[in-house]
XYZ file of C-alpha atoms in Angstrom:
640
model
C -39.571 -3.038 -17.586
C -42.229 -4.097 -20.146
C -43.626 -0.582 -20.149
C -40.112 1.028 -20.281
C -39.383 -1.122 -23.430
C -42.627 0.026 -24.999
C -41.722 3.576 -24.267
C -38.164 3.312 -25.788
C -39.499 1.685 -28.963
C -42.165 4.424 -29.302
C -39.406 7.292 -29.239
C -38.226 8.741 -32.403
C -34.689 7.941 -33.491
C -31.952 10.352 -34.339
C -30.926 11.319 -37.922
C -31.633 9.948 -40.600
C -34.614 8.359 -38.800
C -35.412 11.412 -36.592
C -39.168 11.295 -37.536
C -39.465 7.439 -37.295
C -39.610 4.888 -34.335
C -38.902 1.177 -34.088
C -42.575 0.441 -34.948
C -42.453 2.295 -38.259
C -38.983 0.868 -39.303
C -40.089 -2.528 -38.445
C -42.986 -2.527 -40.920
C -40.765 -1.379 -43.552
C -38.264 -4.286 -43.524
C -38.188 -4.521 -47.338
C -36.351 -1.186 -47.406
C -33.169 -2.938 -45.990
C -30.663 -1.510 -43.710
C -29.403 -2.148 -40.175
C -32.188 -0.121 -38.548
C -34.928 -1.857 -40.226
C -33.444 -5.227 -39.279
C -32.982 -4.216 -35.691
C -36.454 -2.750 -35.668
C -38.087 -5.977 -36.767
C -36.090 -7.956 -34.284
C -37.196 -5.664 -31.512
C -40.781 -6.044 -32.289
C -40.533 -9.908 -32.311
C -38.620 -9.876 -29.009
C -41.163 -7.508 -27.466
C -44.094 -9.676 -28.233
C -42.121 -12.608 -27.008
C -41.504 -10.912 -23.715
C -45.180 -11.475 -22.773
C -44.337 -15.135 -22.110
C -41.827 -14.267 -19.285
C -44.373 -12.112 -17.839
C -46.785 -14.918 -17.689
C -44.254 -17.177 -16.165
C -43.758 -14.515 -13.518
C -47.426 -14.792 -12.716
C -47.247 -18.565 -12.406
C -44.301 -18.197 -9.908
C -46.229 -15.786 -7.966
C -49.070 -18.252 -7.465
C -46.708 -21.106 -6.873
C -44.579 -19.175 -4.518
C -41.223 -19.704 -6.164
C -38.736 -17.575 -7.997
C -37.876 -19.212 -11.176
C -40.301 -17.497 -13.290
C -39.312 -14.160 -12.020
C -35.590 -14.933 -12.576
C -36.369 -15.916 -16.321
C -38.202 -12.874 -16.855
C -35.560 -10.627 -15.305
C -32.792 -12.292 -17.427
C -34.958 -11.883 -20.515
C -35.442 -8.265 -20.040
C -31.814 -7.766 -19.168
C -30.918 -9.409 -22.513
C -33.490 -7.430 -24.378
C -31.780 -4.083 -23.210
C -28.482 -5.460 -23.807
C -29.613 -5.766 -27.587
C -30.531 -1.996 -27.293
C -27.019 -1.266 -26.354
C -25.588 -3.364 -29.244
C -28.016 -1.394 -31.460
C -26.669 1.856 -30.216
C -23.134 0.773 -30.668
C -23.597 -0.215 -34.326
C -25.811 2.635 -35.566
C -25.768 5.409 -32.927
C -29.453 6.224 -33.690
C -30.851 6.072 -30.177
C -31.411 9.590 -28.574
C -29.924 10.449 -25.126
C -33.242 10.098 -23.506
C -33.807 6.729 -24.831
C -30.377 5.477 -23.892
C -30.982 6.770 -20.217
C -34.077 4.826 -20.218
C -32.245 1.602 -21.460
C -29.571 2.134 -18.700
C -32.367 2.558 -16.060
C -34.029 -0.482 -17.326
C -30.752 -2.532 -16.961
C -30.232 -1.239 -13.472
C -33.847 -2.053 -12.496
C -33.396 -5.682 -13.795
C -30.298 -6.115 -11.810
C -31.738 -4.775 -8.797
C -34.865 -7.142 -9.119
C -32.301 -9.934 -9.647
C -30.561 -9.118 -6.298
C -33.816 -8.879 -4.388
C -34.838 -12.424 -5.737
C -31.718 -13.843 -4.570
C -32.032 -12.241 -1.160
C -35.619 -13.234 -0.874
C -34.812 -16.770 -1.849
C -31.984 -17.096 0.662
C -33.787 -15.509 3.509
C -36.790 -17.924 3.033
C -34.146 -20.833 3.261
C -33.996 -22.263 6.680
C -31.786 -24.992 5.917
C -28.373 -23.429 6.759
C -26.261 -25.655 9.025
C -25.803 -25.091 12.612
C -22.051 -24.894 12.180
C -22.369 -22.407 9.444
C -24.576 -20.218 11.659
C -21.956 -20.386 14.321
C -19.418 -19.141 11.841
C -21.611 -16.245 10.829
C -21.909 -15.165 14.376
C -18.223 -15.039 14.488
C -17.903 -12.997 11.328
C -20.680 -10.662 12.317
C -18.395 -9.514 15.030
C -15.473 -9.034 12.534
C -14.875 -5.952 10.254
C -13.376 -8.429 7.515
C -16.706 -9.097 5.713
C -17.478 -5.269 5.515
C -13.790 -4.508 4.271
C -14.166 -7.354 1.582
C -17.368 -5.587 0.528
C -15.309 -2.304 0.088
C -12.672 -4.207 -1.848
C -15.478 -5.712 -4.098
C -17.024 -2.191 -4.862
C -13.416 -0.879 -5.646
C -12.593 -3.732 -8.003
C -15.868 -3.139 -9.772
C -15.210 0.526 -10.110
C -11.748 -0.314 -11.464
C -13.342 -2.422 -14.197
C -15.642 0.581 -14.999
C -12.695 2.565 -15.790
C -11.907 0.511 -18.913
C -14.748 2.222 -20.566
C -13.208 5.666 -19.977
C -9.307 4.878 -20.301
C -8.112 5.006 -23.871
C -7.213 1.663 -25.361
C -4.521 3.629 -27.243
C -3.813 7.186 -28.447
C -3.001 7.521 -32.010
C -1.343 10.657 -33.499
C -1.938 11.298 -37.198
C -1.253 14.601 -39.065
C -0.959 16.472 -35.756
C -4.117 15.191 -34.407
C -4.552 12.866 -31.451
C -7.174 10.261 -31.449
C -7.900 8.829 -28.010
C -9.788 5.155 -28.321
C -12.119 5.594 -25.585
C -14.669 2.770 -25.965
C -17.663 4.551 -24.181
C -17.688 7.110 -27.020
C -19.243 4.344 -29.146
C -22.405 5.190 -27.361
C -22.429 8.882 -27.356
C -20.303 10.144 -30.296
C -20.554 7.522 -32.855
C -17.089 6.278 -33.006
C -16.550 4.276 -36.325
C -13.240 2.772 -35.518
C -13.860 -1.122 -36.097
C -11.358 -2.070 -33.459
C -12.965 0.202 -30.677
C -16.498 -0.879 -31.506
C -15.482 -4.624 -31.523
C -13.848 -4.142 -28.242
C -16.652 -2.288 -26.868
C -19.209 -5.139 -27.505
C -16.901 -7.644 -25.990
C -16.138 -5.306 -22.904
C -19.858 -4.693 -22.498
C -20.661 -8.554 -22.498
C -17.980 -8.981 -19.990
C -19.574 -5.921 -18.025
C -22.856 -7.712 -17.805
C -21.356 -10.950 -16.648
C -19.503 -9.159 -13.891
C -22.371 -7.088 -12.875
C -24.770 -10.153 -12.524
C -21.921 -11.929 -10.644
C -21.364 -8.821 -8.476
C -24.957 -8.686 -7.628
C -24.874 -12.300 -6.596
C -21.704 -12.021 -4.427
C -23.131 -8.784 -2.715
C -26.300 -10.778 -1.901
C -24.444 -13.474 0.038
C -23.060 -10.454 2.355
C -26.419 -10.192 4.001
C -26.926 -13.885 5.011
C -23.788 -16.035 4.406
C -20.533 -13.962 5.019
C -18.316 -16.911 4.747
C -19.487 -17.739 1.164
C -19.334 -14.014 0.551
C -15.727 -13.886 1.183
C -15.062 -16.922 -0.649
C -16.948 -15.943 -3.677
C -15.325 -12.549 -3.720
C -12.130 -14.309 -4.699
C -13.723 -15.407 -7.754
C -15.119 -12.033 -8.689
C -11.909 -10.243 -8.090
C -10.008 -12.828 -10.191
C -12.450 -12.430 -12.933
C -12.295 -8.751 -12.978
C -8.417 -8.951 -12.838
C -8.487 -11.172 -16.017
C -10.853 -8.629 -17.710
C -8.331 -5.714 -17.057
C -5.492 -7.992 -18.144
C -7.312 -8.431 -21.348
C -8.024 -4.773 -21.705
C -4.247 -4.219 -21.321
C -3.182 -6.860 -23.743
C -5.578 -5.480 -26.331
C -4.308 -1.996 -25.948
C -0.776 -3.308 -26.215
C -1.624 -5.367 -29.484
C -3.077 -2.450 -31.066
C -0.285 -0.311 -29.929
C 2.332 -2.748 -31.685
C 0.028 -3.001 -34.915
C -0.035 0.732 -35.554
C 3.512 1.260 -34.593
C 4.438 -1.329 -37.296
C 2.535 0.786 -39.629
C 4.696 3.755 -38.963
C 2.215 5.523 -36.877
C 2.820 7.357 -33.565
C 0.870 5.519 -30.826
C 0.907 5.204 -27.046
C -1.224 3.296 -24.511
C -2.037 3.664 -20.845
C -4.366 0.557 -20.984
C -2.144 -0.892 -18.077
C -3.609 1.361 -15.617
C -6.762 -0.777 -14.592
C -4.518 -3.846 -14.319
C -2.232 -2.073 -11.944
C -5.196 -0.801 -9.835
C -6.444 -4.434 -9.723
C -3.058 -5.613 -8.384
C -3.482 -3.224 -5.490
C -7.011 -4.513 -4.924
C -5.729 -8.090 -4.941
C -3.035 -7.288 -2.478
C -5.660 -5.747 -0.103
C -8.057 -8.630 -0.547
C -5.130 -11.154 0.067
C -4.486 -9.408 3.458
C -8.159 -9.585 4.398
C -8.385 -13.279 3.347
C -5.544 -14.061 5.597
C -7.171 -12.258 8.530
C -10.345 -14.184 7.876
C -8.406 -17.611 7.567
C -6.704 -16.758 10.963
C -10.008 -15.899 12.624
C -11.656 -19.228 11.447
C -8.995 -21.299 12.647
C -9.092 -19.691 16.149
C -13.110 -19.706 16.242
C -13.430 -23.371 15.098
C -10.835 -24.486 17.872
C -8.354 -25.940 15.279
C -4.671 -25.959 15.653
C -3.011 -23.036 14.016
C -1.758 -24.184 10.474
C 1.810 -23.382 9.968
C 2.032 -22.070 6.427
C 5.055 -21.435 4.268
C 7.543 -18.825 5.430
C 8.408 -15.508 3.806
C 11.736 -16.745 2.632
C 10.702 -18.314 -0.617
C 8.644 -15.053 -1.459
C 11.798 -12.986 -1.026
C 13.546 -15.314 -3.411
C 10.703 -14.705 -6.028
C 11.147 -11.083 -5.509
C 14.831 -11.277 -5.931
C 14.382 -13.250 -9.267
C 11.823 -10.757 -10.411
C 14.408 -7.883 -9.768
C 16.967 -9.758 -11.738
C 14.399 -10.192 -14.678
C 13.740 -6.346 -14.416
C 17.419 -5.631 -14.617
C 17.341 -6.945 -18.276
C 15.609 -3.410 -19.071
C 18.939 -1.714 -17.851
C 21.602 -4.199 -18.997
C 22.924 -3.766 -22.456
C 21.412 -6.798 -24.061
C 23.262 -6.141 -27.525
C 26.428 -4.281 -27.493
C 27.718 -3.334 -30.878
C 31.430 -2.013 -31.224
C 32.894 -0.811 -34.503
C 36.631 -0.019 -34.938
C 38.425 1.273 -37.942
C 42.043 2.485 -37.469
C 42.349 4.290 -34.139
C 38.817 5.138 -33.863
C 35.847 3.175 -32.465
C 32.203 3.669 -31.962
C 29.749 1.647 -30.079
C 25.997 1.523 -29.226
C 24.538 -0.341 -26.311
C 20.988 -1.384 -26.588
C 19.425 -2.032 -23.344
C 15.854 -3.460 -22.671
C 14.459 0.037 -22.437
C 16.154 1.152 -25.775
C 14.606 -1.887 -27.733
C 11.269 -1.304 -26.193
C 11.387 2.583 -27.049
C 12.673 2.138 -30.613
C 11.715 -1.311 -31.629
C 9.372 0.138 -34.545
C 12.602 1.603 -36.186
C 14.815 -1.333 -35.708
C 15.224 -4.486 -37.686
C 12.477 -7.186 -37.253
C 14.941 -9.303 -35.437
C 15.144 -6.757 -32.589
C 11.397 -6.415 -32.583
C 11.094 -10.046 -31.653
C 13.346 -9.304 -28.651
C 11.098 -6.442 -28.016
C 8.002 -8.628 -28.048
C 9.759 -11.215 -25.767
C 10.479 -8.414 -23.264
C 6.849 -7.304 -23.189
C 5.726 -10.752 -22.709
C 8.341 -11.211 -19.889
C 7.142 -8.070 -17.996
C 3.530 -9.227 -18.070
C 4.336 -12.701 -17.104
C 6.808 -11.917 -14.215
C 4.506 -9.135 -12.940
C 1.606 -11.577 -12.936
C 3.560 -14.330 -11.118
C 4.866 -11.780 -8.617
C 1.295 -10.478 -7.810
C -0.014 -13.965 -7.342
C 2.965 -15.094 -5.166
C 2.500 -12.164 -2.903
C -1.171 -12.693 -2.863
C -0.975 -16.372 -1.993
C 1.454 -15.585 0.759
C -0.865 -12.943 2.304
C -3.903 -15.091 1.679
C -2.094 -17.989 3.530
C -2.675 -20.247 0.470
C -1.691 -23.865 1.259
C -0.103 -24.402 -2.420
C 2.127 -21.390 -1.806
C 5.172 -23.433 -2.593
C 3.781 -24.704 -6.135
C 3.230 -20.956 -6.801
C 7.011 -20.144 -5.916
C 7.951 -22.881 -8.205
C 5.912 -21.425 -11.070
C 7.282 -18.047 -10.582
C 10.763 -19.205 -10.503
C 10.449 -21.119 -13.520
C 8.857 -18.140 -15.625
C 11.620 -15.813 -14.380
C 14.486 -18.197 -15.306
C 12.869 -19.098 -18.487
C 12.629 -15.535 -19.883
C 16.208 -14.487 -18.544
C 17.604 -17.611 -20.445
C 15.778 -16.831 -23.649
C 16.839 -13.171 -23.676
C 20.355 -14.113 -22.773
C 20.221 -16.614 -25.713
C 18.924 -13.842 -28.013
C 21.808 -11.768 -27.208
C 24.320 -14.462 -28.133
C 22.312 -15.129 -31.349
C 23.175 -11.589 -32.686
C 26.839 -12.195 -31.797
C 26.904 -15.490 -33.696
C 25.129 -13.971 -36.691
C 27.074 -10.795 -37.034
C 28.040 -11.271 -40.581
C 24.349 -11.553 -41.530
C 23.514 -8.478 -39.856
C 26.302 -6.190 -41.197
C 23.938 -3.975 -43.110
C 21.314 -3.874 -40.214
C 24.126 -2.789 -37.811
C 25.173 0.069 -39.937
C 21.557 1.128 -40.195
C 21.458 0.977 -36.367
C 24.468 3.417 -36.092
C 22.904 5.596 -38.643
C 19.509 5.689 -36.598
C 21.406 6.627 -33.511
C 23.204 9.620 -35.395
C 26.603 8.025 -35.628
C 28.216 8.541 -39.008
C 30.544 6.020 -40.234
C 33.236 6.100 -43.204
C 33.166 3.508 -45.883
C 36.265 2.117 -44.662
C 37.195 -1.314 -46.078
C 39.079 -2.131 -42.889
C 36.145 -1.567 -40.570
C 35.741 -4.263 -38.014
C 32.950 -4.721 -35.672
C 31.895 -7.202 -32.828
C 28.711 -7.839 -30.933
C 28.571 -8.904 -27.369
C 25.816 -9.023 -24.446
C 25.634 -8.468 -20.796
C 22.500 -10.343 -20.460
C 24.566 -13.309 -19.406
C 25.223 -11.613 -15.993
C 21.360 -11.523 -15.335
C 21.213 -15.191 -16.222
C 24.226 -16.088 -13.777
C 22.528 -13.987 -10.952
C 19.242 -15.886 -11.597
C 20.999 -19.240 -11.541
C 22.722 -17.989 -8.278
C 19.406 -17.243 -6.603
C 18.036 -20.773 -7.882
C 21.050 -22.565 -6.357
C 20.349 -20.595 -3.093
C 16.749 -21.776 -3.102
C 17.667 -25.485 -3.664
C 20.312 -25.200 -0.798
C 17.733 -23.587 1.693
C 15.098 -26.074 0.402
C 12.747 -23.218 -0.401
C 10.511 -25.663 -2.492
C 9.887 -27.924 0.503
C 7.860 -25.703 2.701
C 4.355 -26.283 1.341
C 1.646 -26.765 4.144
C 4.193 -27.661 6.958
C 1.227 -28.510 9.217
C 0.561 -31.604 7.442
C 4.147 -32.831 7.636
C 4.202 -31.975 11.242
C 0.891 -33.714 11.806
C 2.044 -36.772 10.095
C 5.410 -36.617 12.021
C 3.559 -36.324 15.263
C 1.175 -38.997 14.530
C 3.863 -41.396 13.422
C 5.903 -40.661 16.708
C 2.792 -41.045 18.868
C 2.154 -44.381 17.227
C 5.606 -45.509 17.442
C 5.744 -44.388 21.078
C 2.358 -46.075 21.854
C 3.495 -49.312 20.113
C 6.767 -49.357 21.876
C 5.149 -48.595 25.193
C 2.571 -51.327 24.818
C 5.360 -53.826 23.928
C 7.200 -52.663 26.883
C 4.327 -52.986 29.189
C 3.641 -56.422 28.076
C 7.196 -57.615 28.221
C 7.872 -56.106 31.824
C 4.469 -57.359 33.078
C 3.775 -54.362 35.045
C 0.567 -52.767 36.389
C 1.341 -49.099 35.059
C -2.049 -48.659 33.330
C -4.955 -50.997 33.310
C -6.569 -49.438 30.482
C -4.412 -47.494 28.159
C -7.568 -46.716 25.869
C -9.191 -44.862 28.710
C -6.175 -43.043 29.674
C -5.862 -41.661 26.085
C -9.260 -40.510 26.344
C -8.449 -38.892 29.868
C -5.616 -37.039 28.153
C -8.015 -35.426 25.676
C -10.313 -34.008 28.313
C -9.187 -30.594 28.199
C -9.806 -30.427 24.444
C -13.193 -32.062 25.058
C -14.153 -29.224 27.417
C -12.999 -26.576 25.044
C -14.980 -27.998 22.317
C -17.959 -28.242 24.681
C -17.535 -24.470 25.586
C -17.288 -23.399 21.997
C -20.700 -25.310 21.308
C -22.345 -23.481 24.240
C -21.340 -20.320 22.837
C -23.380 -20.972 19.820
C -26.438 -22.321 21.693
C -29.702 -21.520 20.025
C -31.786 -19.120 21.911
C -35.588 -19.478 22.582
C -36.178 -22.119 19.946
C -39.591 -23.769 20.056
C -40.142 -27.554 19.593
C -42.009 -26.709 16.254
C -39.140 -24.751 14.922
C -36.708 -27.488 15.913
C -38.760 -30.171 14.150
C -39.068 -28.165 10.849
C -35.356 -27.177 11.020
C -34.406 -30.948 11.300
C -36.576 -31.747 8.353
C -35.339 -29.073 6.159
C -31.668 -29.817 7.185
C -31.923 -33.516 6.336
C -33.552 -32.625 2.970
C -30.763 -30.262 2.075
C -27.835 -32.341 3.479
C -25.329 -34.259 1.164
C -27.540 -37.371 1.279
C -30.771 -35.532 0.726
C -32.713 -37.492 3.413
C -36.567 -37.290 3.435
C -38.300 -37.365 6.869
C -41.963 -35.986 7.792
C -42.359 -33.658 10.540
C -44.320 -36.477 12.194
C -41.365 -38.744 12.169
C -39.001 -36.199 13.618
C -41.608 -35.159 16.279
C -41.912 -38.965 17.291
C -38.211 -39.265 17.383
C -37.763 -36.161 19.575
C -40.669 -37.139 21.922
C -38.875 -40.551 22.351
C -35.608 -38.865 23.258
C -37.546 -36.953 25.957
C -39.353 -39.881 27.270
C -36.438 -42.445 27.810
C -32.684 -42.793 27.273
C -33.297 -45.785 25.049
C -34.987 -45.496 21.744
C -35.421 -48.525 19.431
C -36.065 -47.782 15.739
C -37.839 -50.508 13.600
C -37.909 -50.851 9.814
C -36.550 -52.492 6.874
C -33.128 -51.987 5.470
C -32.461 -48.676 3.753
C -35.537 -46.815 5.552
C -32.984 -44.515 7.339
C -32.914 -46.028 10.757
C -29.145 -45.238 11.092
C -29.297 -42.000 9.226
C -31.911 -40.389 11.428
C -30.068 -40.232 14.685
C -26.828 -39.330 12.722
C -28.353 -36.369 10.703
C -30.234 -35.250 13.902
C -27.123 -35.153 16.052
C -25.211 -33.282 13.066
C -28.076 -30.859 12.651
C -27.926 -29.790 16.521
C -24.083 -29.810 16.608
C -24.153 -32.918 18.709
C -22.021 -36.170 18.895
C -22.997 -39.390 17.317
C -21.083 -42.701 17.518
C -22.281 -45.522 14.989
C -21.522 -49.004 16.679
C -21.791 -51.911 14.258
C -23.410 -55.120 15.536
C -22.330 -58.531 13.931
C -24.734 -61.486 13.987
C -21.979 -63.756 14.929
C -21.616 -62.090 18.237
C -22.270 -64.595 21.084
C -21.579 -62.779 24.372
C -21.305 -59.429 25.889
C -17.317 -59.260 25.436
C -17.952 -58.446 21.763
C -19.732 -55.433 22.755
C -17.938 -54.324 26.058
C -14.414 -55.717 25.528
C -12.315 -58.110 27.575
C -9.701 -58.327 30.261
C -6.261 -59.998 29.558
C -5.181 -61.849 32.659
C -1.756 -62.134 31.299
C -0.958 -58.509 30.571
C -3.372 -57.293 33.242
C -4.797 -54.789 30.914
C -8.451 -54.080 29.919
C -9.163 -53.875 26.084
C -12.421 -51.983 25.567
C -14.513 -52.189 22.323
C -15.846 -49.230 20.469
C -19.185 -49.129 22.394
C -17.440 -49.008 25.677
C -15.128 -46.141 24.379
C -18.186 -44.157 23.392
C -19.740 -44.641 26.717
C -16.590 -43.584 28.543
C -16.211 -40.541 26.296
C -19.688 -39.394 26.959
C -19.123 -39.830 30.649
C -16.178 -37.619 30.390
C -18.162 -34.832 28.861
């Protein structure tokens, strides 16, 4: 990359500097001009780039990656400045621009390889995560998510080629395609500004995309979860692209120009991508529940989603309903104009500013209800636990905008005297000629109230059907079952004591017996993930690294772990000696966690005086044995 940068800086620039390169222009800083300033900055940055190269050498000898990462990020930023220079001046030749692009690709590739190298040298992945990876390896979900990530990245690339807006002036159509800034020297300040912003977003997405892809090769669970962040980020970027195109469309329309925009296409494509990812995420969640032996979670039903879709359809009905109905009568003749949402959006540039406000509200409404619908469907498909909260938000957004537009229609009805001249202009705009009759009468009404009534009806139905109370029903069911079991056990215990019967001498053991099947299933799951051909040396180093990278960051030497393992092999009883805080309790606990085993911590009090405090006691009155925690742990271990 260093040599590529040297090559680029040694190439001659385009007209008017076709005989000069960066080195020549940098020495003539006194001449002024953007090219001279950029050239001088490039020379300084080029010499500074020697430092990251030296850091890479240090990292090479110290066998770490931080120096390489700093170097890659520095050279990536260096070439990003080349792109900014080209966007501002358009002085780079095509060949130089190709070298810049190759350098950026090369830098990102090295960045990805460093991430993969760092993770492949990391032997601290938890055993449970390793088990999940083996399950995911047999599934097509990660590969399909990979394809979705690539598709989302390609969708974002289209923002460089799809016009922000199309402006027609003097019979000539100008398509604001931001990629032209690099190749044809587009001088439109809005296009240049958005190109720089979009290019910065592109670099961020590209780096994060590379990081997410690296997870695919060693941590598929994390890959799937991080893909959600990537797709969300790209969706926000395409949404920003659409909003920018819409704002510029409105700006030029208010100036009387003819302008169109198709900047919504990337956003619509991302909506499709989000739907596909949501389906895959739902499949992944279901797979994880089954493979981990968990009880299947009962998520919210589809009924609330149907209500959201119904409310969205009612909101879209505002485009077809006459929001403003104007009727003029004089004598036996009458004329009328019905302005639906589509009419207002189509002709807002020629209407009064009051009607333009309604048009802006309609645009914001379409974007908002579209986003909430996408989020609602996606959260349902992805089995999101807070689906009910999403439904509440979507409901509130739809009701709010329908209410605002309905109120807007009544505003024009109330203020009809103020808008008399405006109303006459509207009739003239739609080609209806009116006589200057003094007895002319007119009235304004709206049909938007029907959409509001329909929305309220759906809302009432949602409250009646309790559509907002279906969030994560598994938690409610679990609490209900636990409560019932607790009450049942309590009443049963009281009944046993009151009736003085020999039904169950030790209910605590019977409760463990009832769980034998689940214990057996859990053991079979663990056996399926048993390590194959692991040496003692590999086990010891794995435990050391696992403890170091655990949530408590425990530090043990290989000798300590080796002694502990040999003690376990020599006897069923091991005694750990040491002062408080040296890790006596943490060692067996973290060891058991690392090998996917069981560990029960039994506290011993200094006030204990006999074995009953440890083993439990028998109640002669109730004829029941009450075991302590230690005895329960022994019994559970004997069962499995």
